[in-house]
Protein backbone atom coordinates (compact mmCIF):
# COMPACT_ATOMS: atom_id res chain seq x y z
CA UNK A 1 0.00 0.00 0.00
CA UNK A 2 0.93 3.65 -0.40
CA UNK A 3 0.05 5.09 2.98
CA UNK A 4 -0.23 8.81 3.72
CA UNK A 5 0.19 9.78 7.38
CA UNK A 6 -0.70 13.23 8.67
CA UNK A 7 0.68 14.43 12.00
CA UNK A 8 0.18 17.85 13.59
CA UNK A 9 2.15 21.03 12.87
CA UNK A 10 3.50 21.65 16.36
CA UNK A 11 5.92 18.86 17.27
CA UNK A 12 8.38 16.92 15.06
CA UNK A 13 8.02 13.19 14.45
CA UNK A 14 9.37 11.60 16.56
CA UNK A 15 9.34 14.11 19.43
CA UNK A 16 12.57 14.81 21.26
CA UNK A 17 10.82 14.64 24.63
CA UNK A 18 7.08 15.06 25.19
CA UNK A 19 4.64 14.21 22.38
CA UNK A 20 2.48 11.09 22.65
CA UNK A 21 0.66 11.45 19.33
CA UNK A 22 3.89 12.14 17.45
CA UNK A 23 5.47 9.10 19.09
CA UNK A 24 2.61 6.91 17.90
CA UNK A 25 2.80 8.32 14.35
CA UNK A 26 6.53 7.64 14.26
CA UNK A 27 6.03 4.04 15.40
CA UNK A 28 3.36 3.47 12.76
CA UNK A 29 5.46 5.00 9.96
CA UNK A 30 8.49 2.90 10.79
CA UNK A 31 6.38 -0.23 11.16
CA UNK A 32 4.59 0.25 7.85
CA UNK A 33 7.89 0.84 6.05
CA UNK A 34 9.45 -2.24 7.66
CA UNK A 35 6.47 -4.27 6.45
CA UNK A 36 7.20 -3.23 2.86
CA UNK A 37 4.67 -0.45 2.38
CA UNK A 38 5.37 2.99 0.93
CA UNK A 39 4.87 5.72 3.52
CA UNK A 40 4.57 9.46 2.95
CA UNK A 41 4.53 11.56 6.12
CA UNK A 42 3.10 15.06 6.49
CA UNK A 43 4.89 16.51 9.50
CA UNK A 44 7.14 19.44 10.47
CA UNK A 45 10.37 19.69 8.49
CA UNK A 46 12.57 18.87 11.50
CA UNK A 47 11.03 15.40 11.71
CA UNK A 48 13.61 12.60 11.79
CA UNK A 49 11.28 9.70 11.05
CA UNK A 50 13.08 7.68 8.33
CA UNK A 51 10.32 7.82 5.70
CA UNK A 52 9.75 10.36 2.90
CA UNK A 53 8.32 13.67 4.09
CA UNK A 54 5.64 15.53 2.15
CA UNK A 55 7.45 18.38 0.38
CA UNK A 56 6.65 21.96 1.26
CA UNK A 57 5.83 21.41 4.93
CA UNK A 58 6.72 24.08 7.52
CA UNK A 59 9.02 23.90 10.56
CA UNK A 60 7.43 22.92 13.87
CA UNK A 61 5.18 25.72 15.12
CA UNK A 62 5.22 25.07 18.84
CA UNK A 63 4.34 28.71 19.54
CA UNK A 64 1.08 28.15 17.68
CA UNK A 65 0.17 25.01 19.63
CA UNK A 66 -3.56 24.39 19.44
CA UNK A 67 -4.38 27.30 17.15
CA UNK A 68 -6.63 26.88 14.11
CA UNK A 69 -4.51 28.97 11.73
CA UNK A 70 -1.43 26.88 12.39
CA UNK A 71 -3.27 23.59 11.94
CA UNK A 72 -5.23 24.63 8.85
CA UNK A 73 -2.15 25.95 7.06
CA UNK A 74 -0.40 22.67 7.84
CA UNK A 75 -3.37 20.66 6.53
CA UNK A 76 -3.50 22.53 3.22
CA UNK A 77 0.18 21.80 2.61
CA UNK A 78 -0.20 18.18 3.74
CA UNK A 79 -3.05 17.30 1.40
CA UNK A 80 -1.43 19.01 -1.56
CA UNK A 81 1.31 16.39 -1.23
CA UNK A 82 -0.94 13.38 -0.60
CA UNK A 83 -2.67 13.14 -3.97
CA UNK A 84 -1.04 9.85 -5.00
CA UNK A 85 -1.62 7.49 -2.07
CA UNK A 86 -3.94 4.53 -1.53
CA UNK A 87 -5.12 5.52 1.94
CA UNK A 88 -4.74 8.46 4.31
CA UNK A 89 -4.53 8.18 8.08
CA UNK A 90 -4.93 11.62 9.63
CA UNK A 91 -3.99 12.30 13.26
CA UNK A 92 -5.20 15.91 13.31
CA UNK A 93 -8.67 17.27 14.05
CA UNK A 94 -9.09 19.53 11.03
CA UNK A 95 -7.55 17.35 8.34
CA UNK A 96 -10.32 14.76 7.99
CA UNK A 97 -12.82 17.58 7.33
CA UNK A 98 -10.69 19.26 4.63
CA UNK A 99 -12.68 19.86 1.45
CA UNK A 100 -9.89 19.10 -1.01
CA UNK A 101 -8.92 15.60 0.03
CA UNK A 102 -8.10 13.22 -2.85
CA UNK A 103 -11.33 11.78 -4.24
CA UNK A 104 -11.86 8.06 -3.79
CA UNK A 105 -9.02 7.64 -1.27
CA UNK A 106 -10.24 6.05 2.00
CA UNK A 107 -9.60 8.05 5.14
CA UNK A 108 -8.94 6.91 8.71
CA UNK A 109 -8.83 9.34 11.64
CA UNK A 110 -7.65 8.61 15.18
CA UNK A 111 -9.22 10.27 18.20
CA UNK A 112 -6.22 11.12 20.36
CA UNK A 113 -7.94 13.36 22.90
CA UNK A 114 -10.90 13.11 25.24
CA UNK A 115 -14.23 12.61 23.54
CA UNK A 116 -16.01 15.63 25.02
CA UNK A 117 -19.04 17.30 23.45
CA UNK A 118 -17.00 19.42 21.04
CA UNK A 119 -14.79 16.55 19.93
CA UNK A 120 -17.88 14.36 19.49
CA UNK A 121 -19.35 16.90 17.06
CA UNK A 122 -16.16 16.72 14.99
CA UNK A 123 -15.86 12.94 14.91
CA UNK A 124 -19.54 12.41 14.16
CA UNK A 125 -18.94 14.49 11.04
CA UNK A 126 -15.75 12.62 10.19
CA UNK A 127 -17.56 9.31 10.61
CA UNK A 128 -19.91 10.16 7.74
CA UNK A 129 -17.12 9.70 5.23
CA UNK A 130 -14.19 8.10 7.04
CA UNK A 131 -13.18 5.45 9.54
CA UNK A 132 -12.89 6.65 13.13
CA UNK A 133 -10.33 4.92 15.36
CA UNK A 134 -10.63 5.07 19.14
CA UNK A 135 -7.57 4.42 21.30
CA UNK A 136 -9.47 2.80 24.18
CA UNK A 137 -12.90 1.40 24.90
CA UNK A 138 -13.28 3.93 27.69
CA UNK A 139 -12.65 6.80 25.28
CA UNK A 140 -15.32 5.52 22.88
CA UNK A 141 -17.82 5.07 25.72
CA UNK A 142 -17.99 8.82 26.40
CA UNK A 143 -19.91 9.46 23.16
CA UNK A 144 -21.68 6.25 22.07
CA UNK A 145 -23.20 7.97 19.04
CA UNK A 146 -19.80 8.64 17.48
CA UNK A 147 -19.36 5.94 14.81
CA UNK A 148 -16.16 4.27 15.98
CA UNK A 149 -14.99 1.79 13.36
CA UNK A 150 -12.34 0.12 15.51
CA UNK A 151 -10.64 0.43 18.89
CA UNK A 152 -6.86 0.13 18.53
CA UNK A 153 -4.73 0.44 21.63
CA UNK A 154 -1.39 2.18 21.28
CA UNK A 155 1.78 0.15 21.06
CA UNK A 156 5.47 0.94 21.36
CA UNK A 157 8.83 -0.16 20.01
CA UNK A 158 10.45 -2.13 22.81
CA UNK A 159 13.85 -2.57 21.16
CA UNK A 160 15.36 0.49 22.89
CA UNK A 161 13.63 -0.02 26.26
CA UNK A 162 15.77 -1.87 28.81
CA UNK A 163 14.20 -3.73 31.72
CA UNK A 164 15.35 -2.05 34.91
CA UNK A 165 16.14 -3.64 38.25
CA UNK A 166 13.70 -1.65 40.34
CA UNK A 167 16.36 -1.37 43.04
CA UNK A 168 16.57 2.41 43.16
CA UNK A 169 14.42 2.49 46.29
CA UNK A 170 12.25 5.35 45.00
CA UNK A 171 8.89 5.95 43.34
CA UNK A 172 8.60 7.98 40.14
CA UNK A 173 6.14 10.23 38.36
CA UNK A 174 6.31 11.24 34.67
CA UNK A 175 3.75 13.50 33.03
CA UNK A 176 2.62 17.06 32.39
CA UNK A 177 2.51 19.71 35.07
CA UNK A 178 -1.25 19.95 35.44
CA UNK A 179 -3.81 18.94 38.08
CA UNK A 180 -5.34 16.19 35.93
CA UNK A 181 -2.13 14.15 35.86
CA UNK A 182 -2.11 13.71 39.64
CA UNK A 183 1.29 15.15 40.55
CA UNK A 184 0.07 16.50 43.88
CA UNK A 185 -1.51 13.15 44.66
CA UNK A 186 1.74 11.36 43.77
CA UNK A 187 3.65 13.55 46.23
CA UNK A 188 1.15 12.68 48.93
CA UNK A 189 1.36 8.95 48.22
CA UNK A 190 5.16 8.92 48.35
CA UNK A 191 5.17 10.82 51.62
CA UNK A 192 2.54 8.52 53.10
CA UNK A 193 4.72 5.45 52.48
CA UNK A 194 7.97 7.21 53.39
CA UNK A 195 9.61 6.78 49.98
CA UNK A 196 11.56 9.21 47.85
CA UNK A 197 9.74 10.49 44.74
CA UNK A 198 11.50 11.41 41.50
CA UNK A 199 9.47 13.77 39.34
CA UNK A 200 9.92 14.28 35.58
CA UNK A 201 7.38 16.66 34.06
CA UNK A 202 6.75 18.62 30.90
CA UNK A 203 6.39 22.27 31.89
CA UNK A 204 6.25 24.53 28.81
CA UNK A 205 2.76 26.00 28.48
CA UNK A 206 1.84 29.04 30.60
CA UNK A 207 -0.77 27.05 32.53
CA UNK A 208 1.74 24.30 33.22
CA UNK A 209 4.37 26.74 34.45
CA UNK A 210 1.84 28.57 36.60
CA UNK A 211 0.54 25.36 38.18
CA UNK A 212 4.04 24.15 38.97
CA UNK A 213 5.39 27.47 40.28
CA UNK A 214 2.34 28.42 42.33
CA UNK A 215 1.07 25.04 43.54
CA UNK A 216 3.70 22.32 43.26
CA UNK A 217 7.04 24.03 43.85
CA UNK A 218 6.12 25.56 47.24
CA UNK A 219 5.36 22.13 48.66
CA UNK A 220 8.48 20.31 47.38
CA UNK A 221 10.82 19.18 50.11
CA UNK A 222 13.66 16.74 50.77
CA UNK A 223 11.41 13.80 49.92
CA UNK A 224 11.05 14.94 46.28
CA UNK A 225 13.61 15.14 43.50
CA UNK A 226 12.51 17.28 40.54
CA UNK A 227 14.42 16.22 37.42
CA UNK A 228 12.47 18.21 34.79
CA UNK A 229 11.62 17.06 31.27
CA UNK A 230 13.74 14.12 30.10
CA UNK A 231 14.48 12.35 26.83
CA UNK A 232 13.56 8.72 26.22
CA UNK A 233 16.81 7.17 27.45
CA UNK A 234 16.73 9.10 30.72
CA UNK A 235 13.03 8.41 31.14
CA UNK A 236 13.47 4.66 30.79
CA UNK A 237 16.35 4.67 33.28
CA UNK A 238 14.25 6.68 35.72
CA UNK A 239 11.30 4.35 35.36
CA UNK A 240 13.32 1.15 35.32
CA UNK A 241 15.03 1.71 38.66
CA UNK A 242 11.83 2.78 40.42
CA UNK A 243 10.04 0.45 42.81
CA UNK A 244 6.73 1.54 41.27
CA UNK A 245 5.39 4.11 38.84
CA UNK A 246 2.73 6.41 40.30
CA UNK A 247 -0.13 7.33 37.96
CA UNK A 248 -2.88 8.84 40.16
CA UNK A 249 -4.62 10.59 37.27
CA UNK A 250 -7.68 12.67 38.09
CA UNK A 251 -9.44 12.48 34.72
CA UNK A 252 -10.61 9.91 32.17
CA UNK A 253 -7.40 9.80 30.14
CA UNK A 254 -8.10 8.26 26.69
CA UNK A 255 -4.87 6.23 26.72
CA UNK A 256 -1.98 6.52 29.15
CA UNK A 257 1.04 5.79 26.96
CA UNK A 258 3.27 6.50 29.95
CA UNK A 259 1.81 3.45 31.70
CA UNK A 260 2.95 1.01 29.01
CA UNK A 261 6.34 2.74 28.97
CA UNK A 262 6.72 2.09 32.69
CA UNK A 263 5.55 -1.51 32.36
CA UNK A 264 7.99 -2.03 29.46
CA UNK A 265 10.85 -1.22 31.85
CA UNK A 266 9.44 -3.83 34.24
CA UNK A 267 8.07 -1.30 36.72
CA UNK A 268 4.55 -1.92 38.10
CA UNK A 269 1.98 0.87 37.92
CA UNK A 270 0.05 2.14 40.92
CA UNK A 271 -2.76 4.41 39.79
CA UNK A 272 -6.37 5.42 39.83
CA UNK A 273 -8.89 3.14 38.13
CA UNK A 274 -10.19 5.75 35.70
CA UNK A 275 -10.07 6.27 31.95
CA UNK A 276 -8.11 3.66 30.03
CA UNK A 277 -6.10 2.49 33.06
CA UNK A 278 -8.14 -0.72 33.61
CA UNK A 279 -7.52 -1.65 29.95
CA UNK A 280 -3.76 -1.31 30.44
CA UNK A 281 -2.91 -2.38 34.00
CA UNK A 282 -3.78 -5.91 35.15
CA UNK A 283 -4.73 -5.38 38.78
CA UNK A 284 -2.60 -7.56 41.03
CA UNK A 285 -0.33 -8.71 38.17
CA UNK A 286 1.24 -5.64 36.56
CA UNK A 287 0.18 -3.09 39.15
CA UNK A 288 -2.70 -1.95 41.29
CA UNK A 289 -5.63 0.35 40.55
CA UNK A 290 -8.10 1.97 42.91
CA UNK A 291 -9.28 5.22 44.39
CA UNK A 292 -6.66 7.85 45.19
CA UNK A 293 -7.09 7.10 48.88
CA UNK A 294 -6.25 3.42 48.24
CA UNK A 295 -2.98 3.90 46.41
CA UNK A 296 -0.50 4.32 49.26
CA UNK A 297 -1.64 0.95 50.60
CA UNK A 298 -0.83 -0.70 47.26
CA UNK A 299 2.79 0.45 47.05
CA UNK A 300 4.40 -2.31 49.19
CA UNK A 301 2.60 -5.04 47.22
CA UNK A 302 3.53 -3.42 43.91
CA UNK A 303 7.19 -3.68 44.80
CA UNK A 304 6.79 -7.45 45.14
CA UNK A 305 5.26 -8.00 41.68
CA UNK A 306 7.13 -9.90 38.97
CA UNK A 307 8.90 -7.30 36.81
CA UNK A 308 9.40 -9.81 34.00
CA UNK A 309 5.63 -10.31 33.89
CA UNK A 310 5.16 -6.54 33.47
CA UNK A 311 7.45 -6.54 30.47
CA UNK A 312 5.85 -9.66 28.97
CA UNK A 313 2.43 -8.12 29.19
CA UNK A 314 3.55 -5.14 27.12
CA UNK A 315 5.23 -7.45 24.61
CA UNK A 316 2.01 -9.43 24.24
CA UNK A 317 -0.57 -6.64 24.23
CA UNK A 318 1.11 -3.30 23.49
CA UNK A 319 3.92 -3.96 21.04
CA UNK A 320 4.55 -1.84 17.97
CA UNK A 321 4.08 -4.96 15.84
CA UNK A 322 0.56 -5.52 17.17
CA UNK A 323 -0.40 -1.86 16.69
CA UNK A 324 0.98 -1.82 13.14
CA UNK A 325 -0.80 -5.07 12.24
CA UNK A 326 -4.12 -3.79 13.59
CA UNK A 327 -3.87 -0.65 11.48
CA UNK A 328 -2.82 -2.49 8.32
CA UNK A 329 -5.79 -4.83 8.66
CA UNK A 330 -8.14 -1.86 9.00
CA UNK A 331 -6.60 -0.18 5.95
CA UNK A 332 -7.00 -3.39 3.93
CA UNK A 333 -10.65 -3.65 4.97
CA UNK A 334 -11.30 -0.05 3.98
CA UNK A 335 -9.65 -0.51 0.59
CA UNK A 336 -11.54 -3.72 -0.05
CA UNK A 337 -14.95 -2.30 0.81
CA UNK A 338 -14.70 1.23 -0.56
CA UNK A 339 -17.46 2.19 -2.97
CA UNK A 340 -16.82 4.63 -5.78
CA UNK A 341 -16.85 8.05 -4.11
CA UNK A 342 -18.81 6.79 -1.10
CA UNK A 343 -18.32 6.00 2.54
CA UNK A 344 -16.41 2.76 3.27
CA UNK A 345 -18.72 -0.15 4.07
CA UNK A 346 -17.03 -0.69 7.44
CA UNK A 347 -18.15 2.77 8.50
CA UNK A 348 -21.72 2.44 7.21
CA UNK A 349 -22.21 -0.89 8.98
CA UNK A 350 -21.12 0.60 12.31
CA UNK A 351 -23.40 3.59 11.88
CA UNK A 352 -26.40 1.31 11.35
CA UNK A 353 -25.87 -0.73 14.53
XYZ file of C-alpha atoms in Angstrom:
353
model
C 0.000 0.000 0.000
C 0.932 3.653 -0.401
C 0.055 5.094 2.980
C -0.230 8.805 3.718
C 0.186 9.779 7.379
C -0.698 13.228 8.673
C 0.679 14.431 11.997
C 0.179 17.853 13.589
C 2.152 21.034 12.867
C 3.496 21.652 16.361
C 5.922 18.858 17.272
C 8.377 16.921 15.063
C 8.017 13.192 14.447
C 9.373 11.600 16.560
C 9.337 14.111 19.431
C 12.570 14.813 21.263
C 10.822 14.639 24.629
C 7.081 15.058 25.189
C 4.637 14.208 22.384
C 2.481 11.093 22.646
C 0.655 11.455 19.327
C 3.887 12.140 17.445
C 5.471 9.103 19.093
C 2.608 6.913 17.895
C 2.798 8.316 14.346
C 6.533 7.642 14.264
C 6.034 4.041 15.398
C 3.364 3.471 12.763
C 5.455 4.996 9.960
C 8.491 2.899 10.791
C 6.381 -0.233 11.157
C 4.592 0.247 7.852
C 7.887 0.842 6.046
C 9.447 -2.244 7.662
C 6.472 -4.274 6.449
C 7.203 -3.227 2.864
C 4.670 -0.446 2.383
C 5.368 2.991 0.931
C 4.870 5.724 3.517
C 4.571 9.460 2.951
C 4.530 11.558 6.116
C 3.103 15.061 6.487
C 4.888 16.508 9.503
C 7.142 19.440 10.467
C 10.366 19.690 8.489
C 12.569 18.871 11.505
C 11.034 15.403 11.706
C 13.607 12.601 11.786
C 11.281 9.701 11.052
C 13.082 7.678 8.329
C 10.324 7.821 5.699
C 9.752 10.357 2.902
C 8.316 13.666 4.088
C 5.643 15.529 2.148
C 7.454 18.383 0.377
C 6.652 21.958 1.256
C 5.834 21.412 4.927
C 6.721 24.078 7.520
C 9.019 23.895 10.560
C 7.431 22.923 13.866
C 5.180 25.717 15.116
C 5.222 25.072 18.844
C 4.343 28.708 19.543
C 1.079 28.151 17.676
C 0.171 25.010 19.634
C -3.560 24.387 19.436
C -4.381 27.296 17.146
C -6.630 26.881 14.108
C -4.507 28.971 11.731
C -1.428 26.876 12.391
C -3.265 23.587 11.944
C -5.228 24.627 8.853
C -2.149 25.947 7.056
C -0.399 22.669 7.836
C -3.374 20.661 6.529
C -3.500 22.532 3.217
C 0.176 21.801 2.613
C -0.198 18.176 3.735
C -3.053 17.301 1.402
C -1.427 19.006 -1.558
C 1.311 16.389 -1.228
C -0.941 13.383 -0.602
C -2.673 13.135 -3.971
C -1.040 9.854 -4.995
C -1.621 7.492 -2.065
C -3.942 4.531 -1.529
C -5.124 5.519 1.935
C -4.740 8.463 4.311
C -4.533 8.180 8.081
C -4.926 11.619 9.628
C -3.989 12.300 13.260
C -5.204 15.913 13.314
C -8.670 17.270 14.051
C -9.091 19.527 11.032
C -7.554 17.353 8.336
C -10.320 14.755 7.987
C -12.821 17.580 7.330
C -10.689 19.256 4.631
C -12.677 19.860 1.451
C -9.893 19.098 -1.012
C -8.920 15.602 0.035
C -8.099 13.223 -2.855
C -11.329 11.777 -4.237
C -11.861 8.058 -3.788
C -9.024 7.639 -1.268
C -10.236 6.053 1.999
C -9.603 8.052 5.142
C -8.936 6.909 8.714
C -8.826 9.339 11.639
C -7.647 8.610 15.177
C -9.223 10.271 18.196
C -6.216 11.118 20.362
C -7.939 13.358 22.895
C -10.895 13.113 25.244
C -14.235 12.611 23.540
C -16.013 15.626 25.023
C -19.043 17.298 23.455
C -17.005 19.425 21.039
C -14.789 16.547 19.927
C -17.877 14.355 19.490
C -19.345 16.901 17.056
C -16.156 16.721 14.991
C -15.861 12.943 14.912
C -19.545 12.408 14.161
C -18.937 14.494 11.044
C -15.748 12.617 10.193
C -17.560 9.313 10.605
C -19.912 10.158 7.743
C -17.117 9.700 5.230
C -14.187 8.102 7.044
C -13.184 5.447 9.542
C -12.894 6.648 13.135
C -10.333 4.921 15.358
C -10.627 5.068 19.143
C -7.571 4.415 21.303
C -9.473 2.801 24.178
C -12.905 1.400 24.901
C -13.276 3.928 27.685
C -12.654 6.804 25.277
C -15.317 5.521 22.880
C -17.822 5.073 25.718
C -17.988 8.817 26.400
C -19.909 9.464 23.159
C -21.683 6.253 22.070
C -23.204 7.974 19.037
C -19.797 8.645 17.481
C -19.361 5.945 14.809
C -16.156 4.266 15.977
C -14.994 1.786 13.357
C -12.341 0.115 15.511
C -10.637 0.431 18.890
C -6.859 0.125 18.532
C -4.726 0.439 21.634
C -1.388 2.176 21.283
C 1.781 0.146 21.064
C 5.474 0.937 21.364
C 8.826 -0.160 20.014
C 10.452 -2.126 22.805
C 13.854 -2.575 21.164
C 15.364 0.489 22.889
C 13.635 -0.016 26.255
C 15.765 -1.873 28.813
C 14.204 -3.726 31.720
C 15.346 -2.052 34.915
C 16.144 -3.643 38.251
C 13.695 -1.648 40.344
C 16.361 -1.371 43.036
C 16.566 2.407 43.159
C 14.421 2.493 46.289
C 12.252 5.355 44.998
C 8.886 5.950 43.343
C 8.599 7.979 40.144
C 6.136 10.230 38.357
C 6.309 11.237 34.674
C 3.747 13.500 33.029
C 2.616 17.060 32.388
C 2.510 19.710 35.072
C -1.252 19.953 35.439
C -3.806 18.943 38.081
C -5.336 16.185 35.928
C -2.134 14.146 35.861
C -2.114 13.715 39.641
C 1.286 15.148 40.550
C 0.067 16.502 43.883
C -1.506 13.147 44.661
C 1.743 11.364 43.770
C 3.648 13.553 46.226
C 1.147 12.681 48.931
C 1.364 8.954 48.219
C 5.160 8.921 48.351
C 5.172 10.821 51.621
C 2.536 8.518 53.103
C 4.716 5.452 52.481
C 7.974 7.211 53.391
C 9.606 6.779 49.975
C 11.558 9.212 47.851
C 9.740 10.491 44.739
C 11.504 11.412 41.500
C 9.471 13.771 39.340
C 9.917 14.281 35.583
C 7.384 16.664 34.064
C 6.746 18.625 30.902
C 6.385 22.273 31.887
C 6.249 24.535 28.814
C 2.764 25.998 28.477
C 1.844 29.039 30.599
C -0.771 27.053 32.525
C 1.739 24.296 33.217
C 4.365 26.738 34.452
C 1.836 28.570 36.597
C 0.536 25.358 38.176
C 4.038 24.151 38.970
C 5.390 27.467 40.276
C 2.339 28.419 42.326
C 1.067 25.039 43.540
C 3.702 22.321 43.255
C 7.040 24.029 43.852
C 6.123 25.555 47.241
C 5.358 22.128 48.657
C 8.476 20.314 47.379
C 10.817 19.177 50.110
C 13.662 16.744 50.771
C 11.412 13.795 49.916
C 11.053 14.942 46.283
C 13.614 15.140 43.503
C 12.506 17.281 40.542
C 14.420 16.224 37.425
C 12.469 18.208 34.792
C 11.621 17.061 31.274
C 13.739 14.122 30.100
C 14.481 12.353 26.830
C 13.558 8.722 26.218
C 16.807 7.172 27.446
C 16.726 9.101 30.725
C 13.029 8.413 31.140
C 13.468 4.665 30.791
C 16.350 4.666 33.282
C 14.250 6.679 35.716
C 11.297 4.346 35.362
C 13.319 1.150 35.320
C 15.026 1.708 38.660
C 11.825 2.781 40.419
C 10.035 0.453 42.807
C 6.734 1.542 41.270
C 5.393 4.109 38.844
C 2.730 6.409 40.297
C -0.128 7.334 37.962
C -2.879 8.842 40.158
C -4.619 10.591 37.267
C -7.685 12.671 38.094
C -9.436 12.483 34.717
C -10.605 9.914 32.165
C -7.404 9.798 30.140
C -8.100 8.255 26.690
C -4.865 6.232 26.717
C -1.984 6.518 29.146
C 1.039 5.793 26.964
C 3.271 6.497 29.954
C 1.810 3.450 31.704
C 2.947 1.014 29.013
C 6.338 2.742 28.970
C 6.721 2.095 32.695
C 5.554 -1.511 32.359
C 7.987 -2.028 29.460
C 10.846 -1.217 31.854
C 9.438 -3.829 34.240
C 8.069 -1.301 36.719
C 4.551 -1.919 38.095
C 1.980 0.872 37.924
C 0.050 2.140 40.921
C -2.756 4.411 39.788
C -6.369 5.416 39.831
C -8.894 3.135 38.130
C -10.195 5.748 35.695
C -10.072 6.266 31.949
C -8.107 3.664 30.031
C -6.101 2.490 33.061
C -8.142 -0.717 33.606
C -7.522 -1.647 29.945
C -3.762 -1.312 30.444
C -2.911 -2.385 34.000
C -3.784 -5.911 35.147
C -4.727 -5.381 38.785
C -2.602 -7.560 41.033
C -0.333 -8.709 38.173
C 1.240 -5.641 36.560
C 0.177 -3.092 39.149
C -2.698 -1.948 41.290
C -5.631 0.348 40.550
C -8.104 1.969 42.910
C -9.283 5.225 44.394
C -6.659 7.853 45.187
C -7.089 7.099 48.883
C -6.253 3.419 48.238
C -2.975 3.903 46.411
C -0.495 4.320 49.263
C -1.640 0.955 50.602
C -0.829 -0.703 47.259
C 2.790 0.450 47.054
C 4.397 -2.311 49.186
C 2.598 -5.037 47.218
C 3.535 -3.421 43.909
C 7.194 -3.680 44.802
C 6.790 -7.449 45.136
C 5.255 -8.000 41.678
C 7.134 -9.896 38.966
C 8.899 -7.295 36.812
C 9.402 -9.809 34.004
C 5.626 -10.305 33.892
C 5.159 -6.543 33.469
C 7.454 -6.538 30.467
C 5.851 -9.665 28.970
C 2.428 -8.116 29.187
C 3.551 -5.136 27.122
C 5.227 -7.451 24.607
C 2.013 -9.432 24.244
C -0.572 -6.638 24.227
C 1.106 -3.302 23.493
C 3.923 -3.958 21.036
C 4.548 -1.842 17.967
C 4.079 -4.959 15.839
C 0.557 -5.520 17.168
C -0.399 -1.863 16.690
C 0.979 -1.822 13.143
C -0.800 -5.069 12.238
C -4.123 -3.790 13.589
C -3.871 -0.647 11.476
C -2.823 -2.486 8.321
C -5.794 -4.829 8.664
C -8.140 -1.860 8.998
C -6.597 -0.183 5.949
C -6.997 -3.386 3.930
C -10.652 -3.650 4.973
C -11.304 -0.047 3.975
C -9.651 -0.508 0.586
C -11.543 -3.720 -0.053
C -14.952 -2.296 0.811
C -14.699 1.235 -0.556
C -17.462 2.187 -2.968
C -16.822 4.626 -5.780
C -16.846 8.050 -4.113
C -18.815 6.791 -1.097
C -18.317 6.004 2.545
C -16.413 2.760 3.268
C -18.722 -0.148 4.065
C -17.031 -0.689 7.444
C -18.154 2.771 8.503
C -21.721 2.437 7.208
C -22.210 -0.892 8.983
C -21.124 0.600 12.307
C -23.400 3.587 11.879
C -26.396 1.306 11.354
C -25.866 -0.732 14.533
